[in-house]
Amino acid sequence: MVDARSARIILFILLYRLTACQRTHFDPKINMSDMFMLGDEVNGFSFNEDQLMKYMRPLDRGPYFDTTATKNVTSLVGKTGHLNCRIKNLGNKTVSWIRHRDLHLLTVSESTYTSDQRFSAIYNKQTGDWSLQIKYPQIRDSGVYECQVSTTPPVGYTMIFSVVEPITTIPGGPELYIDLGSTVNLTCIVKHLPDPPLMVHWTHNNQEINYDSARGGVSVITEKGDITTSYLLIQRAQISDSGRYSCLPSNANSQSVNVHILNGDHPAAVQRANSFVGLSLNELVLIMIFAHI
C-alpha cells in the first residue's frame, strides 16, 4: 500500500509531466525547491532534486549543459588553451562564446566574430563539445567566458580561464660561493604549473650533466607536485666544478646560477676584487694608499 507521502510524490510527478507536455521547451532555471517541499526521507529513501529530475525530465526538454565538465581551466602563457562546453539536446540552436570582461562576442557556431584570430570554435560531433580554442594565450586573456545557447531567453554556462606564467628560481643566486671540498647543493623551484614537468634537466656550462661520469658524487633528486623542487648535489667540490649551472624544466622557463669554488678565499674578497675591474691606475693607487692609512 502506498502511504500519503509517497502518493504526494507520485501525484507531483504526474502533474509535472502533464504540465511539461504543454511547454515548447524546458526552462533549466526552474527552482524545484520552490515548487514543493518534501520530508528528508520517504519509505527509507532520501530524495533530492537531482534524483527527482531523473524521473521527471520531460521528453521534449530543450538544450541543457553537462555540468560535470570542469568550470576552471588553466593554461600556460603561449600554450594553446581549450574551454570545453558540453551541450545535450542542442537541436537546431546555435552556440556562441562570449568574453565577460568586455561582453565581446567571440564565436557563433564555428565562425569567428572577432578580429583576434587566436580565438576559434571547434565542434566535436562524438562528444557534443563546443570548444573555444585560444592560441598563444597571454595573462590578459584570463577571465570569465560564457558558452551561450540561442534559446529564448538564451541560456549560458560560464567558465573561468586562467593563464599562468611558470616561475623558476634557484635560491641564493645568481652568484654562489662554495668552499673547496664541501658539498654543492643547488635547489631549483618551479611554481605555477598546471601539471608537474615530465623532466627537470641540469646543465653545467651548457653541457648536460652526466650523473654516471667517472668523477662520481653527482646526483639529482626531483620532487614533483603543485610546486616542483629539484636538488642537484655535488659532493667534494673541486675547482673544475665552478661554472654556470642551469635548471631546465621541460614545461617552464630555465634559471641559471654561477658557482664559484673557493680555495681558501673569502667570498667578500672575491667580490671586492671584482669591483676593482675597470678602475684606472691612479684610482687603484689611491685605494692602496688609503687602505694603509
XYZ file of C-alpha atoms in Angstrom:
293
model
C 0.000 0.000 0.000
C 1.244 3.491 -0.861
C 1.361 5.860 2.094
C 0.282 9.505 1.921
C 3.783 10.897 1.441
C 4.584 8.529 -1.427
C 1.267 9.383 -3.016
C 2.187 13.078 -2.901
C 5.391 12.373 -4.822
C 3.635 10.263 -7.465
C 0.945 12.901 -7.878
C 3.532 15.657 -8.225
C 5.439 13.709 -10.896
C 2.265 13.112 -12.902
C 1.249 16.768 -12.683
C 4.748 17.891 -13.625
C 4.803 15.693 -16.738
C 1.341 16.871 -17.743
C 2.466 20.486 -17.446
C 5.739 19.800 -19.276
C 3.906 18.416 -22.291
C 2.325 21.833 -22.782
C 5.682 23.604 -22.970
C 7.648 24.208 -26.148
C 10.926 23.834 -24.285
C 12.205 23.188 -20.801
C 13.404 26.064 -18.675
C 16.555 24.835 -16.819
C 16.293 27.706 -14.373
C 13.217 26.276 -12.592
C 13.881 26.130 -8.878
C 12.468 22.792 -7.806
C 12.747 23.654 -4.113
C 10.213 26.471 -4.661
C 7.669 24.110 -6.227
C 7.363 21.530 -3.472
C 8.540 20.608 -0.019
C 9.217 17.005 0.943
C 10.456 15.340 4.058
C 14.074 14.242 4.313
C 13.113 10.632 3.740
C 10.214 8.678 2.179
C 9.884 4.965 2.914
C 13.541 4.873 3.912
C 14.755 6.511 0.701
C 16.175 10.045 0.643
C 15.009 12.252 -2.232
C 16.852 15.232 -3.604
C 16.427 17.494 -6.602
C 18.800 15.542 -8.862
C 17.056 12.252 -8.155
C 13.607 13.683 -8.836
C 14.794 15.361 -12.045
C 15.938 11.965 -13.276
C 12.356 10.720 -13.217
C 10.616 13.956 -14.099
C 12.721 15.044 -17.090
C 10.299 15.551 -19.976
C 10.971 14.078 -23.387
C 10.798 17.475 -25.059
C 13.405 19.087 -22.836
C 15.402 21.712 -24.731
C 19.193 22.223 -24.742
C 20.943 21.803 -21.411
C 24.556 21.763 -20.226
C 26.524 18.830 -18.923
C 27.688 20.372 -15.655
C 30.158 17.578 -14.912
C 32.721 19.310 -17.131
C 35.238 21.444 -15.260
C 34.499 25.164 -14.994
C 38.102 26.104 -14.231
C 40.729 25.830 -16.958
C 44.384 26.784 -16.531
C 46.833 27.243 -19.380
C 50.469 28.249 -19.683
C 51.427 31.501 -21.346
C 51.825 30.772 -25.066
C 50.354 27.253 -24.851
C 47.006 26.754 -26.612
C 44.070 26.541 -24.201
C 40.627 24.934 -24.661
C 37.366 25.708 -22.865
C 35.039 22.726 -23.374
C 31.274 23.223 -23.251
C 29.198 20.026 -23.494
C 25.580 20.525 -24.562
C 22.762 17.971 -24.737
C 19.655 18.195 -26.943
C 21.038 21.148 -28.861
C 18.695 20.610 -31.801
C 18.766 23.491 -34.266
C 20.060 26.027 -31.747
C 23.402 27.775 -32.172
C 26.266 28.064 -29.714
C 28.202 31.257 -29.062
C 31.198 32.148 -26.916
C 31.255 35.489 -25.098
C 34.049 37.124 -23.106
C 32.605 38.663 -19.944
C 35.333 41.279 -19.472
C 34.042 43.401 -22.342
C 30.954 41.360 -23.379
C 32.703 40.697 -26.676
C 31.127 38.118 -28.981
C 33.976 35.806 -29.959
C 32.369 32.997 -31.978
C 28.976 31.895 -33.317
C 28.746 28.219 -34.277
C 32.130 27.586 -35.923
C 32.593 31.144 -37.199
C 34.883 33.673 -35.501
C 33.357 37.098 -34.801
C 36.449 38.893 -33.571
C 39.453 40.356 -35.324
C 41.663 38.449 -32.873
C 42.212 35.269 -34.853
C 43.661 33.488 -31.843
C 40.053 32.628 -30.916
C 38.147 29.897 -32.738
C 35.313 27.446 -32.059
C 35.695 23.694 -32.549
C 32.762 21.255 -32.581
C 33.178 17.593 -31.676
C 30.211 15.590 -33.009
C 31.041 12.498 -30.964
C 31.023 14.196 -27.559
C 28.797 17.191 -28.292
C 31.570 19.502 -27.079
C 31.747 23.084 -28.313
C 35.278 24.191 -27.505
C 36.668 27.695 -27.504
C 40.287 27.442 -28.640
C 42.671 30.213 -27.584
C 46.051 30.156 -29.289
C 49.122 31.763 -27.756
C 47.226 32.877 -24.598
C 48.602 35.748 -22.531
C 47.996 36.815 -18.926
C 45.476 39.413 -20.152
C 43.306 36.595 -21.586
C 42.483 35.370 -18.067
C 38.886 35.862 -17.009
C 35.306 34.600 -17.328
C 33.988 33.203 -20.611
C 30.440 32.091 -21.344
C 29.174 29.338 -23.606
C 25.691 30.508 -24.685
C 22.849 28.696 -26.463
C 20.358 30.635 -28.606
C 17.193 29.618 -26.758
C 14.503 32.143 -25.765
C 15.726 33.509 -23.456
C 19.365 32.471 -24.059
C 20.961 30.144 -21.521
C 24.669 30.142 -20.714
C 27.385 28.262 -18.900
C 30.295 30.289 -17.525
C 33.881 29.100 -17.244
C 36.975 30.631 -15.681
C 40.128 30.710 -17.802
C 43.427 31.326 -16.011
C 46.682 31.950 -17.865
C 49.751 31.481 -15.710
C 53.422 32.064 -16.292
C 55.679 29.488 -14.636
C 58.320 30.826 -12.278
C 61.645 29.014 -11.939
C 64.027 30.098 -9.188
C 67.344 28.963 -7.701
C 67.604 30.420 -4.178
C 70.909 32.062 -3.326
C 71.741 33.079 -6.892
C 72.819 34.473 -9.194
C 76.295 34.025 -7.603
C 77.112 31.197 -5.175
C 80.436 30.757 -3.369
C 81.311 27.251 -2.155
C 84.365 26.136 -0.190
C 86.660 23.602 -1.842
C 85.833 20.039 -0.730
C 82.356 20.856 0.608
C 79.013 19.769 -0.892
C 77.316 21.907 -3.524
C 73.526 21.851 -3.074
C 71.635 23.665 -5.817
C 67.857 23.871 -5.405
C 65.564 24.600 -8.356
C 61.936 25.535 -7.536
C 59.215 25.614 -10.216
C 55.825 27.206 -9.445
C 52.576 27.966 -11.271
C 52.370 24.917 -13.488
C 49.076 23.191 -14.384
C 50.994 19.900 -14.398
C 54.396 18.958 -12.976
C 57.223 18.880 -15.557
C 57.955 15.490 -17.055
C 61.676 16.123 -16.602
C 63.972 18.645 -14.949
C 67.375 18.769 -16.657
C 70.545 20.285 -15.200
C 73.441 21.576 -17.269
C 76.973 22.717 -16.380
C 78.414 25.308 -18.754
C 75.650 24.418 -21.268
C 76.543 20.719 -21.177
C 74.022 18.243 -19.759
C 75.338 16.756 -16.533
C 76.324 13.098 -16.670
C 75.457 11.578 -13.310
C 77.373 8.389 -14.182
C 80.657 10.096 -15.032
C 83.995 8.957 -13.599
C 84.017 11.999 -11.301
C 81.240 10.481 -9.184
C 79.444 12.112 -6.288
C 76.952 13.974 -8.506
C 73.247 13.223 -8.111
C 69.846 14.818 -8.579
C 66.612 14.426 -6.593
C 63.339 15.804 -8.008
C 60.081 16.098 -6.058
C 57.043 16.762 -8.281
C 53.779 18.345 -7.188
C 51.970 21.680 -7.176
C 55.454 23.044 -6.548
C 58.245 21.024 -8.163
C 61.647 21.050 -6.481
C 64.840 19.588 -7.952
C 68.048 19.239 -5.904
C 71.451 18.944 -7.579
C 74.071 17.572 -5.172
C 77.810 17.700 -5.923
C 79.978 16.139 -3.239
C 83.618 17.045 -2.557
C 83.533 20.191 -4.686
C 86.524 20.710 -6.961
C 87.802 23.805 -8.750
C 86.619 22.252 -12.026
C 83.067 22.262 -10.631
C 82.987 26.047 -10.898
C 80.874 27.483 -13.684
C 77.340 28.183 -14.783
C 74.626 25.721 -13.731
C 71.190 25.830 -15.350
C 67.924 24.209 -14.316
C 65.673 23.408 -17.311
C 62.140 22.125 -16.542
C 60.501 20.509 -19.563
C 57.450 22.836 -19.459
C 58.763 26.020 -17.826
C 61.419 28.666 -18.246
C 65.009 27.904 -17.238
C 67.070 29.523 -14.499
C 70.848 29.715 -14.029
C 73.356 30.397 -11.283
C 77.129 30.925 -11.270
C 79.017 28.704 -8.837
C 82.481 29.706 -7.574
C 84.569 27.066 -5.802
C 86.895 28.892 -3.379
C 90.323 27.620 -2.412
C 90.754 29.455 0.880
C 89.497 32.781 -0.496
C 86.662 34.565 1.261
C 83.648 35.457 -0.933
C 83.879 39.103 0.191
C 87.449 39.233 -1.089
C 86.375 37.839 -4.443
C 83.517 40.320 -4.740
C 85.829 43.176 -3.723
C 88.411 42.154 -6.291
C 85.743 42.088 -8.975
C 84.749 45.626 -8.043
C 88.238 46.856 -8.990
C 87.821 45.850 -12.609
C 87.622 48.887 -14.864
C 89.349 51.312 -12.459
C 92.236 53.428 -13.750
C 95.802 53.020 -12.472
C 95.621 56.279 -10.484
C 92.370 55.179 -8.812
C 93.928 51.854 -7.818
C 96.978 53.623 -6.360
C 94.757 55.943 -4.276
C 92.799 52.970 -2.962
C 96.004 51.196 -1.896
C 97.332 54.372 -0.186
C 94.126 54.925 1.804
C 93.958 51.239 2.684
C 97.296 51.554 4.539
C 96.481 54.798 6.399
